Short mmCIF file of C-alpha atoms in Angstrom, two decimals:
data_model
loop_
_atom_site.label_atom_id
_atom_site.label_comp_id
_atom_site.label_asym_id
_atom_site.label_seq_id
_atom_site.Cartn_x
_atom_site.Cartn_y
_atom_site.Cartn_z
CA UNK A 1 38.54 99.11 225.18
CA UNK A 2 36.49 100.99 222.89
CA UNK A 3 33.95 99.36 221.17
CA UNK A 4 34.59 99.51 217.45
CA UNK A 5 37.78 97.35 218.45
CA UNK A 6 35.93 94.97 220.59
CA UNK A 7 33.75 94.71 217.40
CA UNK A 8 36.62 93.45 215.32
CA UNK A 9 38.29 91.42 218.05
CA UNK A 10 35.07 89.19 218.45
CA UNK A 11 34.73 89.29 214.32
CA UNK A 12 38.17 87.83 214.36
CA UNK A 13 38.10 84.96 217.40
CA UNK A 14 34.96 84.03 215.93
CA UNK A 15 35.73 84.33 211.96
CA UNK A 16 39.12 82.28 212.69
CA UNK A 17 38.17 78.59 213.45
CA UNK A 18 35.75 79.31 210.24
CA UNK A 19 38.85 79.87 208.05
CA UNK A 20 40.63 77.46 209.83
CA UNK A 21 38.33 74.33 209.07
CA UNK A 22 39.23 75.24 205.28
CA UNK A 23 41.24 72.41 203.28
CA UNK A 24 44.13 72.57 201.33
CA UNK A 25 42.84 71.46 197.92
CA UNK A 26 45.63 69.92 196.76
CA UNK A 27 45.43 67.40 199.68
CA UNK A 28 41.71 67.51 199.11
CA UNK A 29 42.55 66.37 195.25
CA UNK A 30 45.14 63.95 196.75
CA UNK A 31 42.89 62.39 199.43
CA UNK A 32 40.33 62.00 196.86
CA UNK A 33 42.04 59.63 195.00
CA UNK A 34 43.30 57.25 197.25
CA UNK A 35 41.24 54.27 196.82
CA UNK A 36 40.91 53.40 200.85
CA UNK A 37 40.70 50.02 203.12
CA UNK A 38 37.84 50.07 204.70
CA UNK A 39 38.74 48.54 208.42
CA UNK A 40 35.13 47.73 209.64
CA UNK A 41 31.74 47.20 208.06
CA UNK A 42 28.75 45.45 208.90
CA UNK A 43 28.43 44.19 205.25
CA UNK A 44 24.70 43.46 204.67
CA UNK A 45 23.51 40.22 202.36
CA UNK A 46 22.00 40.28 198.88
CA UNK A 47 18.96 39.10 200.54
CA UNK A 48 19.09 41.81 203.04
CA UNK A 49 15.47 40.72 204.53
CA UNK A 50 16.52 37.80 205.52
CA UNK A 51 19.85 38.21 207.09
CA UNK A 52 21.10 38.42 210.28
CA UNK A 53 24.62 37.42 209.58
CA UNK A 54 26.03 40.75 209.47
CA UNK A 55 26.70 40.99 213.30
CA UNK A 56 27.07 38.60 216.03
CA UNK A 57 24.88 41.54 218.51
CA UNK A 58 22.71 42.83 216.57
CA UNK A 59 20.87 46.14 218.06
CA UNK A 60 18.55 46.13 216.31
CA UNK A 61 17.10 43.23 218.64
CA UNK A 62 16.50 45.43 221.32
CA UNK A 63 13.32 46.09 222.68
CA UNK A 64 14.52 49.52 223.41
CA UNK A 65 12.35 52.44 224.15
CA UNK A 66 14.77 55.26 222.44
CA UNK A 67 12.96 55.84 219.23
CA UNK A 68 15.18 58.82 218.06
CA UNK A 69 18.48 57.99 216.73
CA UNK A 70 21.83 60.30 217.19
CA UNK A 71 21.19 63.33 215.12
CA UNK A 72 23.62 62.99 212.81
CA UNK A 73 22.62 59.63 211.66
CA UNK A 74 18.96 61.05 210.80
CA UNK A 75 17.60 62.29 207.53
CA UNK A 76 19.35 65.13 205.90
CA UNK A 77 21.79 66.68 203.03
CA UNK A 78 24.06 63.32 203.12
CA UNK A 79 21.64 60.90 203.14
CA UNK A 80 20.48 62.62 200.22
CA UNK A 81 23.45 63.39 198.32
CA UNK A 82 23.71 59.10 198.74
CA UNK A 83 20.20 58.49 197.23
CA UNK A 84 21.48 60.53 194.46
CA UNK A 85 25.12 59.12 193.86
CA UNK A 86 23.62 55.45 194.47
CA UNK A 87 20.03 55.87 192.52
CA UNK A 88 19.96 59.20 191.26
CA UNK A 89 16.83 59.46 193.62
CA UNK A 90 16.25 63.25 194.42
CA UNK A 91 14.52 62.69 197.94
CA UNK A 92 13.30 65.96 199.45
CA UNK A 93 12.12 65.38 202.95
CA UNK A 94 12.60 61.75 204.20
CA UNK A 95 8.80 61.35 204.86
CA UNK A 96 7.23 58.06 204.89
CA UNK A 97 6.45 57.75 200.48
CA UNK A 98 10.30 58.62 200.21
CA UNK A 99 11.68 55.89 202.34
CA UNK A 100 9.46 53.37 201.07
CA UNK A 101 10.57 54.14 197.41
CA UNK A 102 14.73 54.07 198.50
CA UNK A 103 13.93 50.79 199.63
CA UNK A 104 12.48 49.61 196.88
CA UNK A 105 15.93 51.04 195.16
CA UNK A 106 17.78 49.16 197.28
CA UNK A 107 16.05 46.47 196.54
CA UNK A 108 16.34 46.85 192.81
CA UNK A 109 19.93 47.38 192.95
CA UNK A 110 20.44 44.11 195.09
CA UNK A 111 18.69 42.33 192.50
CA UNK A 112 20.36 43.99 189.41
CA UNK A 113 23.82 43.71 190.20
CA UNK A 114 24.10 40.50 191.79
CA UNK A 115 27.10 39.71 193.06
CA UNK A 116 28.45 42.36 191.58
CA UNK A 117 26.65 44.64 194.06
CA UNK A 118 29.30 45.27 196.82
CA UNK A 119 31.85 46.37 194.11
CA UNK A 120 29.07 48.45 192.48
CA UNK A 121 29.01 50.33 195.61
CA UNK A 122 32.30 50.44 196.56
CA UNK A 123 33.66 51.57 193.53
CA UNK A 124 31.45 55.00 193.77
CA UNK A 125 32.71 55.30 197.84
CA UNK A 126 36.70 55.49 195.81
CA UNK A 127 36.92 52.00 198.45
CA UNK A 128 38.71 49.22 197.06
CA UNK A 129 38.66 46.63 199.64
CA UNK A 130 36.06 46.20 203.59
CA UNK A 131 36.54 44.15 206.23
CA UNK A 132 33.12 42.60 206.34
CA UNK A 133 32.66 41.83 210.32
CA UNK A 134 29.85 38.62 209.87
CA UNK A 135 29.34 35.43 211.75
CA UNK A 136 29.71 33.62 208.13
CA UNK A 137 30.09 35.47 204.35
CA UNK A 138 27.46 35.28 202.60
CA UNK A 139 26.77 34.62 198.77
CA UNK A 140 28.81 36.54 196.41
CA UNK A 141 31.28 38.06 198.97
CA UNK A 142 34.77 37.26 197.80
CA UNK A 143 38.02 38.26 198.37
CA UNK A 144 39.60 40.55 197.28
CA UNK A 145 37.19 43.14 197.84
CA UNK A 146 35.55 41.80 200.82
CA UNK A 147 38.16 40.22 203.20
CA UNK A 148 36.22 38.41 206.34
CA UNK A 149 36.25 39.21 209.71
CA UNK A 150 35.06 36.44 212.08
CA UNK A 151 33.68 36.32 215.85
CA UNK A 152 34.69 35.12 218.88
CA UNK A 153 32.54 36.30 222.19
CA UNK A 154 30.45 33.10 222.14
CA UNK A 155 33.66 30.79 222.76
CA UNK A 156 34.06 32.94 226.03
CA UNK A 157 30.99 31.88 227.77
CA UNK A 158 29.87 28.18 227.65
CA UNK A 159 28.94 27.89 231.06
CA UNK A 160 25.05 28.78 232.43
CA UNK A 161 24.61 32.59 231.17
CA UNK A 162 21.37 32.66 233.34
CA UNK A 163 22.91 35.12 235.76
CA UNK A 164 24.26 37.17 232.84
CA UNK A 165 21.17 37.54 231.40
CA UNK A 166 19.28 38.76 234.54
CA UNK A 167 21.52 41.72 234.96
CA UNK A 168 19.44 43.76 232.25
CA UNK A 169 17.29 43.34 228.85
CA UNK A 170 19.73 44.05 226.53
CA UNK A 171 22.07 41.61 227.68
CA UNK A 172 19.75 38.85 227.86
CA UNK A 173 18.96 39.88 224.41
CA UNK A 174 22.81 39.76 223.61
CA UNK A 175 23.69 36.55 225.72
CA UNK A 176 20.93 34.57 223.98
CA UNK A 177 22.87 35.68 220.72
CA UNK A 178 26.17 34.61 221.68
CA UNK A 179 24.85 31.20 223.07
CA UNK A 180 23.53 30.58 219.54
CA UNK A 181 26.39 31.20 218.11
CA UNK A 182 28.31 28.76 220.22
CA UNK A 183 26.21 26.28 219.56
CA UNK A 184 26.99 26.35 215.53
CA UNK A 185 30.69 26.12 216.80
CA UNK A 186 30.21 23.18 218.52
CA UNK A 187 27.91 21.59 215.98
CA UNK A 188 31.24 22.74 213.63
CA UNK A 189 33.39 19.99 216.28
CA UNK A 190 30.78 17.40 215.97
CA UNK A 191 29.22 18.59 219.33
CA UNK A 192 25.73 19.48 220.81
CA UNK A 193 27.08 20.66 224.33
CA UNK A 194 30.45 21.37 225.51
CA UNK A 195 32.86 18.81 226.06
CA UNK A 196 33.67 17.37 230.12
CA UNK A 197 37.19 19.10 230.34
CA UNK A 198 38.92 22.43 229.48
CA UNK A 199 41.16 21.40 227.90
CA UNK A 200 39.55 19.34 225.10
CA UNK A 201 37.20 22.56 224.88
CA UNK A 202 40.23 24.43 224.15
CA UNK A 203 41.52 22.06 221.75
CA UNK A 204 38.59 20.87 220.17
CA UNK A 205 36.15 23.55 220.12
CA UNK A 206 38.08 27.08 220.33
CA UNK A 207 41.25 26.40 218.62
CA UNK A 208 39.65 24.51 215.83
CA UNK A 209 37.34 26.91 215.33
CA UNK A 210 39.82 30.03 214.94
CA UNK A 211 41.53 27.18 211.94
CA UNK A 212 38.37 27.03 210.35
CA UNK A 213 37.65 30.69 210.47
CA UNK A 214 41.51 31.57 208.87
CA UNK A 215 41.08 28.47 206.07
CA UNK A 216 38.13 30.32 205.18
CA UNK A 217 40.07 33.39 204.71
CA UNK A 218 39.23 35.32 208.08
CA UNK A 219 41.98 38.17 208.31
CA UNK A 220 40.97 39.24 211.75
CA UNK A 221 38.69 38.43 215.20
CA UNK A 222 36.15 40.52 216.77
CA UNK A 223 35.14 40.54 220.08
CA UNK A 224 31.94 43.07 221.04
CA UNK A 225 32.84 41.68 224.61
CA UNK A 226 31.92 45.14 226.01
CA UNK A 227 28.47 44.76 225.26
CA UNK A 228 28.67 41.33 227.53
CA UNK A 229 30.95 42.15 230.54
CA UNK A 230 33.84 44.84 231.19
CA UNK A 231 36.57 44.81 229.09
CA UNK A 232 38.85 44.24 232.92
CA UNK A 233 40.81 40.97 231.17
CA UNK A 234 43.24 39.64 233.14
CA UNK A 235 45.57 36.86 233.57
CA UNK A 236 43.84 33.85 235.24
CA UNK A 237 45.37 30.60 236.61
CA UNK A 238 44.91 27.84 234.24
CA UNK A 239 44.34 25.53 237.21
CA UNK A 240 41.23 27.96 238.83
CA UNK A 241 39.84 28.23 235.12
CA UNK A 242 40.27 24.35 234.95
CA UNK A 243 38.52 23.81 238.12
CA UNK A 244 35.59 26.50 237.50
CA UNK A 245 34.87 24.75 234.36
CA UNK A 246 34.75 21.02 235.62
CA UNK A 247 32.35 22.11 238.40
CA UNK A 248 29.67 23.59 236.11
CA UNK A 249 30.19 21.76 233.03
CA UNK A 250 26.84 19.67 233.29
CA UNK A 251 25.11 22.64 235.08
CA UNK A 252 25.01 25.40 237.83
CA UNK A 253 25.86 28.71 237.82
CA UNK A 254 28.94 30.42 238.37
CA UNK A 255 29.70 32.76 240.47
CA UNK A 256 30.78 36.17 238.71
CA UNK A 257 34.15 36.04 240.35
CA UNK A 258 34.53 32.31 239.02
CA UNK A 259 32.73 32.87 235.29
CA UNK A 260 35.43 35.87 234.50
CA UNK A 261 37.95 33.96 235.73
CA UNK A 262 37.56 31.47 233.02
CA UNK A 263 36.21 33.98 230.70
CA UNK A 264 40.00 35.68 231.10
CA UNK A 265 41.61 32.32 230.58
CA UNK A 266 39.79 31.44 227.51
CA UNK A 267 40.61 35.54 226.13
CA UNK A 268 43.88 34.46 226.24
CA UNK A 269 44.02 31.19 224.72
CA UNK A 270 41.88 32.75 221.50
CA UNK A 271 44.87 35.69 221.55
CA UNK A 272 47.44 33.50 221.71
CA UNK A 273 45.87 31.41 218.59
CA UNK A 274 44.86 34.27 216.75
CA UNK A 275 48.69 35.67 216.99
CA UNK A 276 49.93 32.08 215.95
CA UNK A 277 47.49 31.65 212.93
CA UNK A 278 48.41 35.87 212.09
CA UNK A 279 44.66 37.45 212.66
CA UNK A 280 44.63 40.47 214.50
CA UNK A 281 42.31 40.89 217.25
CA UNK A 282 39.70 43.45 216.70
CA UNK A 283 38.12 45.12 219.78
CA UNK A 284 34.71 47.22 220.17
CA UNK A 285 35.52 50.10 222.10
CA UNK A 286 33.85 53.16 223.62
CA UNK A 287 30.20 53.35 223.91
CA UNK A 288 27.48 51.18 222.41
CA UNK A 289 23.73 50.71 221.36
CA UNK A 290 21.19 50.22 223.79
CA UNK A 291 19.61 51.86 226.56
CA UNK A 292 21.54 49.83 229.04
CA UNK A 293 25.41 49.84 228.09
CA UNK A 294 27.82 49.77 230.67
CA UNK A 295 29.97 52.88 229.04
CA UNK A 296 32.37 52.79 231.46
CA UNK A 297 33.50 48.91 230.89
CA UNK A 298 34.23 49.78 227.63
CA UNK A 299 37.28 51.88 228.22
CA UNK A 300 39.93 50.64 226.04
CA UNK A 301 42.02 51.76 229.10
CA UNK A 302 40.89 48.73 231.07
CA UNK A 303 42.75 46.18 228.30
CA UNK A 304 45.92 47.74 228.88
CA UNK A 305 46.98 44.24 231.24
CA UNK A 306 46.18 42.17 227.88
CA UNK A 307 48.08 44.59 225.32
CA UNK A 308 51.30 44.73 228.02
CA UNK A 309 51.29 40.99 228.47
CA UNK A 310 54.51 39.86 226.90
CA UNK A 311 52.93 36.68 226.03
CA UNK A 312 51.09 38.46 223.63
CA UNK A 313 53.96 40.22 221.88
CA UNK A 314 52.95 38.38 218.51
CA UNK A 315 49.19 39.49 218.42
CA UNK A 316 48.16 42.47 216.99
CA UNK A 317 45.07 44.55 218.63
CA UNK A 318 42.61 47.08 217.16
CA UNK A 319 40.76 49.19 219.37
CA UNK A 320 37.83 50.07 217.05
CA UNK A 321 36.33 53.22 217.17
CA UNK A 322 38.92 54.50 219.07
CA UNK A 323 36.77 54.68 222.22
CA UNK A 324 34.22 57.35 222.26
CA UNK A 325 34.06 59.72 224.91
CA UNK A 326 37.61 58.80 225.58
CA UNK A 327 39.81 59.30 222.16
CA UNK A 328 42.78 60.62 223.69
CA UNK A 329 42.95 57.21 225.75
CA UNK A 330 43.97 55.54 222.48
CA UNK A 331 46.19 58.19 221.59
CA UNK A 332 48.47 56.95 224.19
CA UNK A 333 47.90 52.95 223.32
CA UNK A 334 48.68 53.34 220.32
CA UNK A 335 51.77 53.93 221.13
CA UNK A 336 52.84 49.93 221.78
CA UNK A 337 54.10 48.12 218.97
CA UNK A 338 51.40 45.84 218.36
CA UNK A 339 48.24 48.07 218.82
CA UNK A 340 46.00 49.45 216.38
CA UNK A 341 42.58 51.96 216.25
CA UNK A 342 40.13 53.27 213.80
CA UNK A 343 37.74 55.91 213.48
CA UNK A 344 35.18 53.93 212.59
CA UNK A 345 31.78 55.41 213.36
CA UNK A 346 33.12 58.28 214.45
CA UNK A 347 32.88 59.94 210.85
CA UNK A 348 29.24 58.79 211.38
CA UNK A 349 28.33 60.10 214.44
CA UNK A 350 30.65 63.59 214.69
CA UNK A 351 30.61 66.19 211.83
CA UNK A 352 34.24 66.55 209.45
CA UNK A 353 35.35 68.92 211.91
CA UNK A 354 34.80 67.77 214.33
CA UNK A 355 36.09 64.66 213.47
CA UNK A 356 39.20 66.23 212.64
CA UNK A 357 39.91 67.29 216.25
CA UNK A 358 39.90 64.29 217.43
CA UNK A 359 42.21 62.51 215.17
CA UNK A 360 44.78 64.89 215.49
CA UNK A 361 46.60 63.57 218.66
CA UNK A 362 46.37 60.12 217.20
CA UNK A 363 48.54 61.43 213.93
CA UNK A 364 50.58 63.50 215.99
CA UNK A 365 51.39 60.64 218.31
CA UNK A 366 51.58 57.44 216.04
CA UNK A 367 50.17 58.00 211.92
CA UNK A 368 51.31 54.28 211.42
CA UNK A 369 48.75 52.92 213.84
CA UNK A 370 45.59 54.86 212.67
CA UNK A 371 43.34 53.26 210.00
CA UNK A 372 40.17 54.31 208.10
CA UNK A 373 36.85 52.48 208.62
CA UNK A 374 33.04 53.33 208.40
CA UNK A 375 31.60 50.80 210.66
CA UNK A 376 29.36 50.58 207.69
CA UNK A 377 25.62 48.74 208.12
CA UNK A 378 22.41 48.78 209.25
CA UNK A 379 21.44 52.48 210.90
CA UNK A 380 17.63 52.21 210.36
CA UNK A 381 15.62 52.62 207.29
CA UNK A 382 17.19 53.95 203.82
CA UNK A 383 20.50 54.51 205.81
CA UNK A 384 21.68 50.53 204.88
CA UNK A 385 25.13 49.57 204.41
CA UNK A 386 25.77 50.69 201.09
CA UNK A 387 23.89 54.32 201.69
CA UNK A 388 26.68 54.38 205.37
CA UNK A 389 29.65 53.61 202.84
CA UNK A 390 28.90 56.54 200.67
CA UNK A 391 28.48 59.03 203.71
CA UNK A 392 31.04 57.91 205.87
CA UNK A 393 33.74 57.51 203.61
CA UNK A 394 32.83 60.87 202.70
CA UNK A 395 33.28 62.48 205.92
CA UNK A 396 36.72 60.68 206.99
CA UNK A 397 38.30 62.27 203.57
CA UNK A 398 36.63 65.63 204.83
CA UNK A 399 37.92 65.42 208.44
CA UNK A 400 41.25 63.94 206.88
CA UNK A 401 42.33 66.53 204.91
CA UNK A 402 41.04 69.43 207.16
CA UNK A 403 43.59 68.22 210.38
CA UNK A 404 46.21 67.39 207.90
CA UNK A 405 45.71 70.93 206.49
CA UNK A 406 45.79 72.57 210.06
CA UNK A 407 48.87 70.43 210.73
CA UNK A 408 50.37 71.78 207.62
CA UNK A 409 49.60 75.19 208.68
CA UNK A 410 50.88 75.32 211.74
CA UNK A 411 54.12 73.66 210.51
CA UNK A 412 54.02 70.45 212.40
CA UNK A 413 54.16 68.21 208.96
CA UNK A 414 54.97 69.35 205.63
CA UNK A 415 52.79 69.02 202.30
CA UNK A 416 54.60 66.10 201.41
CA UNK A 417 54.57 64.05 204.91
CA UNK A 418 50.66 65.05 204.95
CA UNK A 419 50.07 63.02 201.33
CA UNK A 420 51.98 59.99 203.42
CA UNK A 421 49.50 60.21 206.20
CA UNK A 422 47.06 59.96 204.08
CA UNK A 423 47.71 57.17 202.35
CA UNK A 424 48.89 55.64 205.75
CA UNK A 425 45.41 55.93 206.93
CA UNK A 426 43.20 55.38 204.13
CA UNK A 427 44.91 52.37 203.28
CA UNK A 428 48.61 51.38 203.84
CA UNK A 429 48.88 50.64 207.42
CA UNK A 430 45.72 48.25 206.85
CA UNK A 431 46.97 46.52 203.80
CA UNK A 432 50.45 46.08 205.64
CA UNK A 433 48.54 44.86 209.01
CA UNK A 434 46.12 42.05 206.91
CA UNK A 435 49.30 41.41 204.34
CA UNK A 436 46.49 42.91 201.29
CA UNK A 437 48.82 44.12 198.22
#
């Protein structure tokens, strides 16, 4: 092979993927104007010094030695294309001067727009409604541009956690979390410990508190379970779970064996609820913060004996995230008839195109059960929740319209079936799933 061909074989292989990543721009256009649903967001208070409502774990918590953040998340040309489409701030380098003055913007834009603030920045993001993921709303967040989505991880464990806690920092960081967060559900039944039986917990404590959650106008239950134990549910004999629960009640520690076995029982009883009272089940999947996640018990894979159980026919489950390292996992669950993902930090983390990649076996395998979200919140200094909205809603348009462009391409969809995909995504299999109009 002679070299001057060599010279334009390699300018081709490598020139291709270049010319590939190129949109369409009339699905660009199209794409652009599709105000979205926003499937999960860490929606931060008014009085964002003060609140810790905006996740039941928070990470930032930790006592973690990891200073440096994933790269893409770190001070560059989005974050300052936000300062500038949020404050018209021009910040040049991120240094220390800069980030104290887009706080102070942040501040000043809390202050000035009240209420009104959320819609403020929504309305520049082209977003008309998030699911704000909080252990209670706070002031000013209404529907129908913030719909709520409630917690549930702290009804699984009301037994001793002092074994749980031992296993590393972070989760005795996280367990003391979910224990206070119990303990404002059972204040909510009148209680300041858990009842004598299961069954009155059940009734009294877990059931009653899903009621409350969907009369406040909860569409939807999270569980960040993987950041607590494996996601390895399974079905567990009420009479075991009965038994565990009378014997340790007042005190003592479970076994491990004995604590999931109850933990698995109680899963079940909040699934079944949820599916009777209509709130999906929402799922954290894939890896997680700290320097001690078990990334391996966060497979979505290891759910698969909850989302086949026939019992649970009526529930609906999102796998958020679509569990990073393992997206082509969902690809396949997606496939059931009641099963859900996102992309949800993904648009954070990975660039547009590479973003793209990874969504296209879930559109090529089931469009109808893939939904936009930004996962939206706290990141770390001038990168809040409303500065995350504005970059990652720009990125999931980006990787959106360059994999339905490809797909277009290469002939597997048409122009017209792309446009539906879109909107399927950005916003019509989530208003269809929560019943939004």
């Amino acid at each position: 092979m002679n070299r001057a061909f060599l010279a334009v074989l390699l300018f081709c292989v490598a020139s291709t993927p270049s010319r590939a990543q190129q949109p369409d721009p009339e699905i660009v256009s199209y794409i652009n104007s599709i105000k979205a649903i926003d499937n999960h967001a860490h929606v931060t208070a008014l009085d964002r010094a003060h609140d810790e409502g905006y996740d039941q774990l928070r990470c930032d918590g930790l006592t973690s030695t990891n200073v440096l953040p994933p790269a893409n998340v770190r001070f560059g040309p989005d974050q300052q294309a936000a300062y500038k489409t949020l404050y018209g701030f021009d910040a040049k380098t991120g240094d220390e001067a800069e980030m104290k003055k887009v706080k102070e913007l942040e501040t000043a834009a809390r202050q000035e727009h009240g209420a009104d603030f959320y819609a403020w920045v929504m309305d520049k993001a082209g977003v008309e409604t998030v699911l704000a993921n909080r252990t209670s709303m706070a002031q000013g967040m209404k529907a129908p541009r913030l719909r709520w989505v409630a917690y549930e991880d702290a009804l699984l464990f009301p037994l001793s956690n002092s074994q749980q806690k031992a296993v590393n920092p972070d989760r005795s960081v996280f367990y003391g979390y979910a224990e206070d967060l119990l303990l404002t559900y059972l204040e909510g039944a009148g209680m300041s410990h858990i009842p004598p039986t299961l069954d009155t917990y059940v009734e009294q404590v877990v059931r009653a508190t899903l009621q409350k959650q969907k009369n406040a106008g909860a569409v939807a239950v999270k569980f960040e379970a993987a950041y607590l134990r494996s996601l390895d549910f399974a079905p567990a004999s009420k009479d075991e779970a009965t038994r565990v629960y009378a014997k340790y009640a007042t005190g003592g520690s479970a076994t491990p064996a004995e604590y999931k076995t109850l933990q698995d029982f109680l899963f079940k009883q909040i699934a079944l609820e949820a599916g009777r009272l209509g709130l999906a089940v929402h799922f954290h999947t894939g890896s997680g913060c700290g320097e001690f996640f078990d990334d391996a018990g966060a497979d979505a894979m290891l759910l698969s004996p909850i989302l086949n159980d026939p019992d649970l026919r009526k529930t609906n489950f999102v796998l958020l995230h679509a569990n990073p390292p393992r997206e082509r996992n969902v690809s396949m669950l997606i496939v059931k008839p009641n099963v859900y993902t996102d992309i949800s930090v993904l648009e954070l983390l990975w660039s547009p195109a590479e973003l793209s990649r990874l969504l296209r076996p879930m559109l090529q395998m089931m469009p109808e059960h893939v939904m936009f979200g930004t996962d939206a919140g706290p990141f770390g200094p001038g990168f809040e929740w409303e500065e995350t909205t504005i970059v990652g809603t720009q990125h999931a348009r980006r990787a959106l319209a360059i994999v339905l462009s490809e797909m277009v391409r290469d002939r597997t969809i048409d122009r017209e079936r792309a446009k539906e995909i879109a909107v399927l995504v950005l916003r019509g299999n989530a208003a269809k799933l929560y019943g939004i109009n």
